[in-house]
Amino acid sequence: MRKIKYLFAGFLALSMLSCDDYLDINDDPNNIHQEDIRPDMQLPGAMVMTYRVQARSMNILGNIFMQNWYADVNNFTGVNTSDEYTLDISNNFYDDIWDGLYVGVNNFQQIINYDSQDYDNHKAVALIMKSFYMQYIVDLYGDAPYSQAFLGQELLTPAYDNDADIYRALIDNVNAGIDLFYTADSNDAVLGTEDVLFQGAINKWIEFANTLKMRILLRQSELTDAATQTYIQDQFDVIATSGVFLSTDALINPGYSDATDANMNPYNNLFYNSAGSAQQYYNYTRASAYIADFLNGDINGVTDPRGSVLYELVGSSSDIVGAVQGDFNGPAELSHIVPVMPDADSDGILMSYAESRFLLAEAYDKGYLSGDAEMAFYEGVQASFSLYGAGGFSTYYSQIDAIAGLGWNGGNHMEAIMTQKWLATNSVNPIEAYIDMTRTGYPNIPLATTALYPNRPYRLQYPLSEFVANSANVPVIPQAQLFQVGPFWKN
């Protein structure tokens, strides 16, 4: 296992930065200046910090919005009127997503800006990871600070960029990252174990970069104007020259362990502490009635074997049992969540192979790339079963084949892809399913009974931190508009 020292090296480097450089001699050895932190030192901390936001806040929000999780309403009061269910989206609503991602992306930008030509491999990774997480900022918030966002003390109140322009810049970043990998020479530092995602495997980074680029392009593929479609196709033509996409799960692990809570896989730490005892969130979280009915086969007639590894089976029927989101009480016994990353030292799942296959199925089906869309769809469902450790794939796949919105030959390929991606991202990266539902309308997941609006928000509200620190630039968005106007790819 990779040593935990890389994780702490990144965090310590960040925590000990000094804004003062007036003492060139006799510097305090405990006060590290930014210019002294090499990219190989900063990279693991930057990657782990951003993944923590994805694994916790983004994971929780996605699982609740997509009806994967509810709460133990029999033992906790007031949960049915929580903001996730009423959809009372204020500037305090999951504000740690915005704040946490920007802190992490700023660290990638510092690597990109490092004043040396000897770290092209590390800068390539930083460019790709910057695009990976800035896409979520756009997808969840729309317009955002970008071109002026990472100037530090030079500019503390950055202007907001148009979200469509940011998307183009993200593609440019990915392209630039791939080019740096190809042009790096023997003078460049070798990417090694400080790469806590692919352990220095450049071929894996190029696969990941192409897959990310495909995700960014497909997100805007519902737009029908000629200029956008021409741009999308041109960029897909560039991808097609290499033709490689993620071939394994993209797993992050800096050396997670049960030494302390801070050392644990951040997703696993939602449910357990380093001593192995259940956390409050484990006691609190249960299945929703909708996902229970779906996986039990009550909605479409097919029992999904993935259900029994995602949720505890209860009762004499050994089914998943959930409560209706928004209701005040539920059945006497409700199904616990079974953590997908079950141990303190489990790998974190940044992007699954299943997700990459579903992206490829959509790209093939829409004609942006040449390939077998049905086979990519098949591989996506199969990869999901493998990731969860579920058996019975072949039987399940044959049973769903002709079911509308679930199998490939059910009549609506897009609905089938999005429904299976929803099932494949449960507890792994469900924010993807929420964003794709905003984009495509699939799958058609019901709202909580306490929802105050007829649909989920198309975007989130800007956080309080922006109104405090950047009030002159942050757009003021009425709450009702969050449910009417989304990012550029939705309008």
Short mmCIF file of C-alpha atoms in Angstrom, two decimals:
data_model
loop_
_atom_site.label_atom_id
_atom_site.label_comp_id
_atom_site.label_asym_id
_atom_site.label_seq_id
_atom_site.Cartn_x
_atom_site.Cartn_y
_atom_site.Cartn_z
CA MET A 1 0.00 0.00 0.00
CA ARG A 2 1.25 3.52 -0.75
CA LYS A 3 2.61 5.26 2.30
CA ILE A 4 0.47 7.75 4.14
CA LYS A 5 3.41 10.17 4.13
CA TYR A 6 2.35 11.50 0.73
CA LEU A 7 -1.03 12.54 2.04
CA PHE A 8 0.48 14.33 4.99
CA ALA A 9 3.24 15.91 2.91
CA GLY A 10 0.58 17.61 0.81
CA PHE A 11 -1.48 18.72 3.76
CA LEU A 12 1.52 19.98 5.75
CA ALA A 13 2.81 21.91 2.80
CA LEU A 14 -0.52 23.64 2.44
CA SER A 15 -1.02 24.33 6.12
CA MET A 16 2.41 25.86 6.67
CA LEU A 17 2.44 28.36 3.81
CA SER A 18 3.64 31.85 4.66
CA CYS A 19 2.50 35.06 3.01
CA ASP A 20 5.72 36.80 4.15
CA ASP A 21 9.01 36.65 2.29
CA TYR A 22 10.87 39.53 3.97
CA LEU A 23 13.40 37.28 5.71
CA ASP A 24 15.68 35.70 3.14
CA ILE A 25 18.07 34.38 5.79
CA ASN A 26 17.44 32.59 9.04
CA ASP A 27 13.95 31.58 7.85
CA ASP A 28 11.83 29.64 10.28
CA PRO A 29 12.12 26.00 9.07
CA ASN A 30 8.49 25.45 10.14
CA ASN A 31 7.27 28.21 7.82
CA ILE A 32 7.34 26.96 4.24
CA HIS A 33 6.97 29.45 1.41
CA GLN A 34 4.76 28.62 -1.56
CA GLU A 35 7.68 28.78 -3.99
CA ASP A 36 9.45 26.07 -1.98
CA ILE A 37 6.65 23.54 -2.41
CA ARG A 38 7.37 21.39 -5.44
CA PRO A 39 4.49 19.99 -7.52
CA ASP A 40 5.28 16.44 -6.42
CA MET A 41 4.85 17.55 -2.81
CA GLN A 42 1.57 19.38 -3.42
CA LEU A 43 -0.14 16.96 -5.79
CA PRO A 44 -1.35 14.24 -3.35
CA GLY A 45 -2.84 16.75 -0.92
CA ALA A 46 -4.66 18.55 -3.72
CA MET A 47 -6.13 15.30 -5.04
CA VAL A 48 -7.19 14.04 -1.63
CA MET A 49 -8.78 17.35 -0.58
CA THR A 50 -11.01 17.58 -3.65
CA TYR A 51 -11.96 13.91 -3.53
CA ARG A 52 -13.07 14.35 0.08
CA VAL A 53 -15.71 16.87 -1.09
CA GLN A 54 -16.85 14.47 -3.79
CA ALA A 55 -16.98 11.48 -1.44
CA ARG A 56 -18.93 13.23 1.30
CA SER A 57 -21.05 16.33 0.56
CA MET A 58 -21.54 15.63 -3.14
CA ASN A 59 -22.21 11.97 -2.43
CA ILE A 60 -24.79 12.72 0.25
CA LEU A 61 -26.62 15.30 -1.87
CA GLY A 62 -26.66 13.05 -4.93
CA ASN A 63 -27.91 10.04 -3.01
CA ILE A 64 -30.73 12.02 -1.39
CA PHE A 65 -31.78 13.85 -4.54
CA MET A 66 -31.77 10.58 -6.51
CA GLN A 67 -33.89 8.73 -3.90
CA ASN A 68 -31.08 6.33 -2.98
CA TRP A 69 -31.09 7.41 0.67
CA TYR A 70 -33.60 8.64 3.19
CA ALA A 71 -33.52 8.64 6.98
CA ASP A 72 -34.65 6.57 9.92
CA VAL A 73 -37.85 8.56 10.42
CA ASN A 74 -38.90 6.19 13.18
CA ASN A 75 -36.06 7.33 15.44
CA PHE A 76 -35.10 10.81 14.19
CA THR A 77 -37.52 13.72 14.15
CA GLY A 78 -37.76 16.56 11.67
CA VAL A 79 -35.83 14.87 8.85
CA ASN A 80 -38.84 14.90 6.55
CA THR A 81 -38.77 18.70 6.45
CA SER A 82 -35.02 19.00 5.87
CA ASP A 83 -33.98 21.23 3.01
CA GLU A 84 -33.02 18.28 0.78
CA TYR A 85 -36.67 17.17 0.80
CA THR A 86 -38.53 20.50 0.92
CA LEU A 87 -36.07 21.93 -1.63
CA ASP A 88 -35.58 25.11 0.35
CA ILE A 89 -32.29 25.94 -1.38
CA SER A 90 -30.57 28.81 0.47
CA ASN A 91 -27.00 30.08 0.29
CA ASN A 92 -26.14 27.76 3.19
CA PHE A 93 -27.33 24.68 1.30
CA TYR A 94 -24.33 22.37 0.86
CA ASP A 95 -22.10 25.44 0.68
CA ASP A 96 -19.08 23.27 1.47
CA ILE A 97 -19.25 21.90 -2.09
CA TRP A 98 -18.40 25.29 -3.60
CA ASP A 99 -15.95 26.26 -0.85
CA GLY A 100 -14.20 22.90 -0.72
CA LEU A 101 -13.82 22.49 -4.48
CA TYR A 102 -12.40 25.98 -4.94
CA VAL A 103 -9.80 25.42 -2.20
CA GLY A 104 -8.76 22.15 -3.84
CA VAL A 105 -8.70 23.52 -7.39
CA ASN A 106 -6.56 26.43 -6.23
CA ASN A 107 -3.93 23.89 -5.21
CA PHE A 108 -3.99 22.39 -8.71
CA GLN A 109 -3.56 25.90 -10.10
CA GLN A 110 -0.47 26.43 -7.93
CA ILE A 111 1.04 23.30 -9.47
CA ILE A 112 0.23 24.58 -12.97
CA ASN A 113 1.84 27.94 -12.13
CA TYR A 114 4.99 26.48 -10.57
CA ASP A 115 7.99 28.32 -11.99
CA SER A 116 9.88 25.41 -13.51
CA GLN A 117 9.81 23.51 -16.78
CA ASP A 118 10.83 20.30 -15.07
CA TYR A 119 7.39 19.20 -13.87
CA ASP A 120 5.38 18.81 -17.06
CA ASN A 121 3.91 15.46 -15.96
CA HIS A 122 2.67 16.92 -12.68
CA LYS A 123 1.31 20.01 -14.41
CA ALA A 124 -0.53 17.75 -16.88
CA VAL A 125 -2.24 15.96 -13.99
CA ALA A 126 -3.13 19.30 -12.38
CA LEU A 127 -4.68 20.60 -15.61
CA ILE A 128 -6.83 17.50 -15.95
CA MET A 129 -7.90 17.47 -12.31
CA LYS A 130 -8.69 21.19 -12.41
CA SER A 131 -11.09 20.49 -15.28
CA PHE A 132 -12.55 17.45 -13.51
CA TYR A 133 -13.70 19.49 -10.53
CA MET A 134 -14.40 22.85 -12.19
CA GLN A 135 -16.91 21.02 -14.37
CA TYR A 136 -18.86 20.26 -11.20
CA ILE A 137 -18.78 23.93 -10.21
CA VAL A 138 -20.39 24.84 -13.54
CA ASP A 139 -22.81 21.89 -13.50
CA LEU A 140 -24.03 22.73 -10.01
CA TYR A 141 -23.88 26.54 -10.05
CA GLY A 142 -23.64 27.91 -13.62
CA ASP A 143 -21.55 31.08 -14.01
CA ALA A 144 -18.56 31.12 -11.68
CA PRO A 145 -15.21 32.82 -11.08
CA TYR A 146 -12.63 31.21 -13.35
CA SER A 147 -10.24 33.40 -15.34
CA GLN A 148 -9.59 35.59 -12.28
CA ALA A 149 -10.33 33.00 -9.62
CA PHE A 150 -6.85 31.77 -8.75
CA LEU A 151 -4.76 34.93 -8.54
CA GLY A 152 -4.48 34.90 -4.76
CA GLN A 153 -3.59 38.20 -3.13
CA GLU A 154 -3.41 39.86 -6.54
CA LEU A 155 -7.20 39.77 -6.86
CA LEU A 156 -9.46 38.78 -3.99
CA THR A 157 -12.75 39.65 -5.73
CA PRO A 158 -12.71 37.78 -9.04
CA ALA A 159 -15.29 38.42 -11.74
CA TYR A 160 -17.72 35.70 -12.76
CA ASP A 161 -17.17 34.03 -16.14
CA ASN A 162 -19.89 32.79 -18.42
CA ASP A 163 -20.41 29.08 -17.77
CA ALA A 164 -20.25 28.15 -21.46
CA ASP A 165 -16.89 29.91 -21.75
CA ILE A 166 -15.60 28.01 -18.72
CA TYR A 167 -16.59 24.75 -20.39
CA ARG A 168 -14.51 25.61 -23.46
CA ALA A 169 -11.57 26.44 -21.18
CA LEU A 170 -11.92 23.08 -19.45
CA ILE A 171 -11.59 21.27 -22.77
CA ASP A 172 -8.52 23.39 -23.54
CA ASN A 173 -7.04 22.36 -20.18
CA VAL A 174 -7.57 18.67 -20.87
CA ASN A 175 -6.04 19.00 -24.32
CA ALA A 176 -3.08 20.89 -22.86
CA GLY A 177 -2.62 18.23 -20.20
CA ILE A 178 -2.54 15.43 -22.77
CA ASP A 179 -0.04 17.42 -24.87
CA LEU A 180 2.24 17.91 -21.85
CA PHE A 181 2.31 14.16 -21.26
CA TYR A 182 3.40 13.60 -24.84
CA THR A 183 6.04 16.36 -24.85
CA ALA A 184 7.56 15.69 -21.41
CA ASP A 185 11.24 14.73 -21.72
CA SER A 186 14.00 13.25 -19.62
CA ASN A 187 14.46 16.54 -17.77
CA ASP A 188 10.95 16.34 -16.35
CA ALA A 189 10.34 14.84 -12.94
CA VAL A 190 8.89 11.35 -13.19
CA LEU A 191 5.33 11.01 -11.98
CA GLY A 192 5.52 8.45 -9.19
CA THR A 193 3.73 7.30 -6.07
CA GLU A 194 2.72 10.87 -5.26
CA ASP A 195 0.14 10.24 -8.01
CA VAL A 196 -2.44 8.68 -5.68
CA LEU A 197 -4.82 7.92 -8.55
CA PHE A 198 -2.83 6.04 -11.22
CA GLN A 199 0.60 5.73 -9.54
CA GLY A 200 2.38 7.42 -12.42
CA ALA A 201 0.82 5.39 -15.27
CA ILE A 202 0.68 7.99 -18.07
CA ASN A 203 -1.40 5.71 -20.30
CA LYS A 204 -4.07 5.61 -17.58
CA TRP A 205 -4.04 9.39 -17.33
CA ILE A 206 -4.61 9.73 -21.07
CA GLU A 207 -7.52 7.27 -20.86
CA PHE A 208 -8.96 9.26 -17.97
CA ALA A 209 -8.43 12.58 -19.77
CA ASN A 210 -10.27 11.35 -22.87
CA THR A 211 -13.12 10.05 -20.72
CA LEU A 212 -13.37 13.36 -18.87
CA LYS A 213 -13.34 15.25 -22.15
CA MET A 214 -16.15 13.01 -23.40
CA ARG A 215 -18.15 13.78 -20.25
CA ILE A 216 -17.73 17.54 -20.70
CA LEU A 217 -18.78 17.33 -24.36
CA LEU A 218 -21.78 15.07 -23.76
CA ARG A 219 -23.07 17.34 -21.02
CA GLN A 220 -23.74 20.02 -23.62
CA SER A 221 -24.89 17.65 -26.35
CA GLU A 222 -28.58 18.43 -25.83
CA LEU A 223 -27.94 21.90 -27.29
CA THR A 224 -29.00 21.94 -30.92
CA ASP A 225 -27.39 25.07 -32.34
CA ALA A 226 -25.03 24.41 -35.23
CA ALA A 227 -22.00 26.10 -33.67
CA THR A 228 -22.13 23.98 -30.52
CA GLN A 229 -22.72 20.75 -32.41
CA THR A 230 -19.83 21.51 -34.77
CA TYR A 231 -17.55 22.20 -31.81
CA ILE A 232 -18.60 18.98 -30.05
CA GLN A 233 -18.01 16.89 -33.16
CA ASP A 234 -14.62 18.51 -33.83
CA GLN A 235 -13.48 17.70 -30.30
CA PHE A 236 -14.78 14.14 -30.55
CA ASP A 237 -12.77 13.79 -33.75
CA VAL A 238 -9.66 14.70 -31.76
CA ILE A 239 -10.53 12.08 -29.13
CA ALA A 240 -11.05 9.48 -31.87
CA THR A 241 -7.40 9.80 -32.96
CA SER A 242 -6.31 8.02 -29.79
CA GLY A 243 -9.51 6.09 -29.11
CA VAL A 244 -8.60 5.15 -25.56
CA PHE A 245 -10.93 5.56 -22.61
CA LEU A 246 -10.94 4.55 -18.98
CA SER A 247 -10.34 0.80 -18.89
CA THR A 248 -10.53 0.30 -15.11
CA ASP A 249 -12.12 2.03 -12.14
CA ALA A 250 -10.26 5.25 -11.31
CA LEU A 251 -9.41 4.58 -7.65
CA ILE A 252 -7.75 7.03 -5.29
CA ASN A 253 -5.82 5.95 -2.22
CA PRO A 254 -3.06 7.96 -0.54
CA GLY A 255 -2.68 5.29 2.11
CA TYR A 256 -6.05 5.39 3.86
CA SER A 257 -6.01 3.57 7.18
CA ASP A 258 -7.76 3.29 10.55
CA ALA A 259 -4.96 5.12 12.39
CA THR A 260 -7.28 8.07 13.04
CA ASP A 261 -10.57 9.30 11.60
CA ALA A 262 -8.61 11.78 9.43
CA ASN A 263 -6.64 8.91 7.87
CA MET A 264 -9.76 6.99 6.83
CA ASN A 265 -11.36 6.77 3.42
CA PRO A 266 -13.63 9.85 3.74
CA TYR A 267 -16.72 8.02 2.47
CA ASN A 268 -16.25 5.14 4.91
CA ASN A 269 -15.76 7.66 7.71
CA LEU A 270 -19.32 8.89 7.12
CA PHE A 271 -20.51 5.59 8.55
CA TYR A 272 -17.76 4.40 10.92
CA ASN A 273 -14.97 5.85 13.02
CA SER A 274 -11.39 4.60 13.11
CA ALA A 275 -12.25 2.21 15.93
CA GLY A 276 -14.86 0.55 13.73
CA SER A 277 -17.86 1.88 15.66
CA ALA A 278 -20.92 3.10 13.79
CA GLN A 279 -21.14 6.85 13.32
CA GLN A 280 -24.36 8.78 13.75
CA TYR A 281 -24.74 8.97 9.96
CA TYR A 282 -24.88 5.17 9.72
CA ASN A 283 -27.61 5.09 12.36
CA TYR A 284 -29.45 7.89 10.58
CA THR A 285 -29.36 6.76 6.94
CA ARG A 286 -31.79 4.26 5.45
CA ALA A 287 -33.14 3.29 2.04
CA SER A 288 -35.89 5.35 0.47
CA ALA A 289 -39.09 3.52 -0.43
CA TYR A 290 -38.60 4.37 -4.12
CA ILE A 291 -35.16 2.75 -4.49
CA ALA A 292 -36.38 -0.20 -2.40
CA ASP A 293 -39.36 -0.76 -4.69
CA PHE A 294 -37.19 -0.34 -7.78
CA LEU A 295 -34.51 -2.81 -6.72
CA ASN A 296 -37.02 -5.29 -5.28
CA GLY A 297 -38.70 -5.46 -8.69
CA ASP A 298 -41.99 -3.91 -7.57
CA ILE A 299 -41.81 -1.19 -10.25
CA ASN A 300 -40.65 -3.06 -13.34
CA GLY A 301 -40.95 -6.73 -12.40
CA VAL A 302 -37.20 -7.48 -12.26
CA THR A 303 -35.33 -7.95 -9.00
CA ASP A 304 -31.95 -6.23 -9.20
CA PRO A 305 -29.18 -8.29 -7.49
CA ARG A 306 -27.21 -5.11 -6.79
CA GLY A 307 -29.81 -4.19 -4.20
CA SER A 308 -28.77 -6.87 -1.73
CA VAL A 309 -25.19 -5.56 -1.62
CA LEU A 310 -26.20 -1.89 -1.34
CA TYR A 311 -28.82 -2.30 1.41
CA GLU A 312 -29.47 -4.68 4.26
CA LEU A 313 -32.38 -7.05 3.61
CA VAL A 314 -34.98 -7.11 6.38
CA GLY A 315 -38.23 -8.79 7.31
CA SER A 316 -39.59 -12.21 6.52
CA SER A 317 -39.53 -11.47 2.80
CA SER A 318 -35.81 -10.49 2.93
CA ASP A 319 -36.46 -7.40 0.86
CA ILE A 320 -35.07 -3.90 0.94
CA VAL A 321 -37.43 -1.79 3.03
CA GLY A 322 -37.47 2.00 2.85
CA ALA A 323 -39.57 4.95 3.92
CA VAL A 324 -41.21 7.44 1.56
CA GLN A 325 -39.11 10.59 1.35
CA GLY A 326 -41.02 13.31 3.20
CA ASP A 327 -43.26 11.01 5.23
CA PHE A 328 -43.30 11.28 9.01
CA ASN A 329 -42.88 7.57 9.68
CA GLY A 330 -42.08 4.33 7.95
CA PRO A 331 -42.28 0.57 8.35
CA ALA A 332 -41.10 -0.76 11.70
CA GLU A 333 -37.80 -1.99 10.28
CA LEU A 334 -35.92 -0.06 7.60
CA SER A 335 -32.91 -1.16 5.56
CA HIS A 336 -29.53 0.24 6.54
CA ILE A 337 -27.11 1.41 3.87
CA VAL A 338 -24.26 -1.03 3.22
CA PRO A 339 -21.20 1.16 2.52
CA VAL A 340 -19.80 0.50 -0.95
CA MET A 341 -16.30 1.37 0.33
CA PRO A 342 -16.55 -0.91 3.35
CA ASP A 343 -13.25 -0.38 5.16
CA ALA A 344 -11.14 2.46 6.51
CA ASP A 345 -8.44 1.66 3.95
CA SER A 346 -10.78 1.13 0.98
CA ASP A 347 -9.88 2.81 -2.30
CA GLY A 348 -11.93 5.89 -3.08
CA ILE A 349 -13.88 5.72 -6.36
CA LEU A 350 -13.18 8.90 -8.33
CA MET A 351 -14.80 7.64 -11.54
CA SER A 352 -15.99 4.10 -12.16
CA TYR A 353 -15.35 2.05 -15.27
CA ALA A 354 -19.14 1.61 -15.46
CA GLU A 355 -19.60 5.37 -15.70
CA SER A 356 -17.07 5.55 -18.54
CA ARG A 357 -18.89 2.79 -20.47
CA PHE A 358 -22.24 4.59 -20.18
CA LEU A 359 -20.62 7.80 -21.45
CA LEU A 360 -19.25 5.83 -24.38
CA ALA A 361 -22.64 4.24 -25.05
CA GLU A 362 -24.18 7.71 -25.28
CA ALA A 363 -21.41 9.00 -27.56
CA TYR A 364 -21.81 6.00 -29.88
CA ASP A 365 -25.60 6.20 -29.85
CA LYS A 366 -25.54 9.90 -30.77
CA GLY A 367 -23.04 9.31 -33.55
CA TYR A 368 -20.18 11.40 -32.17
CA LEU A 369 -17.91 8.34 -32.21
CA SER A 370 -18.05 5.14 -34.25
CA GLY A 371 -18.66 2.06 -32.14
CA ASP A 372 -21.14 -0.42 -30.77
CA ALA A 373 -23.42 1.50 -28.40
CA GLU A 374 -25.26 -1.61 -27.22
CA MET A 375 -22.00 -3.35 -26.32
CA ALA A 376 -20.80 -0.31 -24.35
CA PHE A 377 -24.13 -0.28 -22.50
CA TYR A 378 -23.77 -4.00 -21.76
CA GLU A 379 -20.25 -3.43 -20.45
CA GLY A 380 -21.47 -0.58 -18.26
CA VAL A 381 -24.11 -2.70 -16.53
CA GLN A 382 -21.65 -5.58 -16.17
CA ALA A 383 -18.98 -3.28 -14.72
CA SER A 384 -21.49 -1.99 -12.18
CA PHE A 385 -22.19 -5.53 -10.98
CA SER A 386 -18.44 -6.13 -10.69
CA LEU A 387 -17.84 -2.92 -8.75
CA TYR A 388 -20.57 -3.74 -6.24
CA GLY A 389 -19.61 -7.42 -6.05
CA ALA A 390 -23.09 -8.53 -7.10
CA GLY A 391 -23.84 -11.86 -8.77
CA GLY A 392 -26.52 -12.78 -11.29
CA PHE A 393 -25.57 -10.29 -14.01
CA SER A 394 -26.39 -12.49 -17.03
CA THR A 395 -29.86 -13.38 -15.78
CA TYR A 396 -30.63 -9.79 -14.85
CA TYR A 397 -29.43 -8.43 -18.19
CA SER A 398 -31.56 -10.86 -20.19
CA GLN A 399 -34.61 -10.01 -18.05
CA ILE A 400 -34.33 -6.24 -18.57
CA ASP A 401 -33.46 -6.30 -22.27
CA ALA A 402 -36.91 -5.40 -23.61
CA ILE A 403 -38.14 -3.35 -20.63
CA ALA A 404 -38.72 0.28 -21.51
CA GLY A 405 -36.28 2.65 -19.88
CA LEU A 406 -34.23 -0.15 -18.34
CA GLY A 407 -32.89 -2.40 -21.12
CA TRP A 408 -31.33 -1.58 -24.47
CA ASN A 409 -34.15 -2.98 -26.58
CA GLY A 410 -36.90 -1.35 -24.54
CA GLY A 411 -37.28 1.48 -27.04
CA ASN A 412 -35.49 4.49 -25.51
CA HIS A 413 -31.72 4.21 -25.43
CA MET A 414 -31.14 7.48 -23.62
CA GLU A 415 -33.55 6.60 -20.82
CA ALA A 416 -31.98 3.15 -20.47
CA ILE A 417 -28.46 4.61 -20.27
CA MET A 418 -29.44 7.20 -17.68
CA THR A 419 -31.42 4.72 -15.58
CA GLN A 420 -28.56 2.24 -15.51
CA LYS A 421 -26.08 5.02 -14.76
CA TRP A 422 -28.30 6.02 -11.83
CA LEU A 423 -28.16 2.46 -10.52
CA ALA A 424 -24.41 2.21 -11.18
CA THR A 425 -23.53 5.44 -9.34
CA ASN A 426 -25.57 4.66 -6.20
CA SER A 427 -23.30 5.49 -3.23
CA VAL A 428 -20.33 5.87 -5.61
CA ASN A 429 -20.83 9.15 -7.50
CA PRO A 430 -24.59 9.84 -7.56
CA ILE A 431 -24.13 13.56 -8.23
CA GLU A 432 -23.53 12.45 -11.83
CA ALA A 433 -26.99 10.89 -12.00
CA TYR A 434 -28.55 14.07 -10.59
CA ILE A 435 -26.77 16.30 -13.12
CA ASP A 436 -27.69 13.95 -15.97
CA MET A 437 -31.32 13.90 -14.85
CA THR A 438 -31.27 17.70 -14.96
CA ARG A 439 -29.82 17.49 -18.47
CA THR A 440 -31.98 14.72 -19.97
CA GLY A 441 -35.00 14.26 -17.71
CA TYR A 442 -34.02 10.62 -17.10
CA PRO A 443 -34.58 8.72 -14.96
CA ASN A 444 -37.85 10.25 -13.81
CA ILE A 445 -37.30 10.07 -10.05
CA PRO A 446 -40.19 11.28 -7.84
CA LEU A 447 -39.85 14.13 -5.37
CA ALA A 448 -40.26 13.93 -1.62
CA THR A 449 -43.83 14.46 -0.48
CA THR A 450 -42.73 17.65 1.33
CA ALA A 451 -41.19 19.27 -1.79
CA LEU A 452 -42.19 22.91 -2.24
CA TYR A 453 -41.44 22.96 -5.98
CA PRO A 454 -42.56 20.76 -8.90
CA ASN A 455 -39.01 19.73 -9.80
CA ARG A 456 -35.55 19.54 -8.27
CA PRO A 457 -33.36 22.62 -8.65
CA TYR A 458 -31.52 22.90 -11.94
CA ARG A 459 -28.65 24.48 -10.04
CA LEU A 460 -27.66 25.43 -6.48
CA GLN A 461 -27.53 28.83 -4.81
CA TYR A 462 -24.22 30.68 -4.52
CA PRO A 463 -22.84 30.21 -0.99
CA LEU A 464 -22.75 32.77 1.78
CA SER A 465 -18.95 32.96 1.51
CA GLU A 466 -19.34 34.63 -1.90
CA PHE A 467 -21.80 37.20 -0.62
CA VAL A 468 -19.38 38.04 2.20
CA ALA A 469 -16.09 38.09 0.29
CA ASN A 470 -17.12 38.83 -3.31
CA SER A 471 -20.42 40.70 -2.98
CA ALA A 472 -19.73 43.05 -5.88
CA ASN A 473 -19.53 40.19 -8.35
CA VAL A 474 -21.70 37.33 -7.12
CA PRO A 475 -25.01 37.16 -9.03
CA VAL A 476 -28.15 37.46 -6.93
CA ILE A 477 -30.40 34.58 -7.98
CA PRO A 478 -33.99 34.47 -6.62
CA GLN A 479 -34.75 31.07 -5.16
CA ALA A 480 -37.55 30.37 -7.63
CA GLN A 481 -35.13 30.85 -10.52
CA LEU A 482 -33.05 27.89 -9.36
CA PHE A 483 -35.92 25.67 -10.48
CA GLN A 484 -36.37 27.40 -13.83
CA VAL A 485 -32.92 28.22 -15.20
CA GLY A 486 -29.95 25.89 -15.09
CA PRO A 487 -26.40 25.97 -16.47
CA PHE A 488 -26.00 26.87 -20.13
CA TRP A 489 -26.39 23.25 -21.23
CA LYS A 490 -29.88 23.11 -19.71
CA ASN A 491 -31.25 26.32 -21.25
#
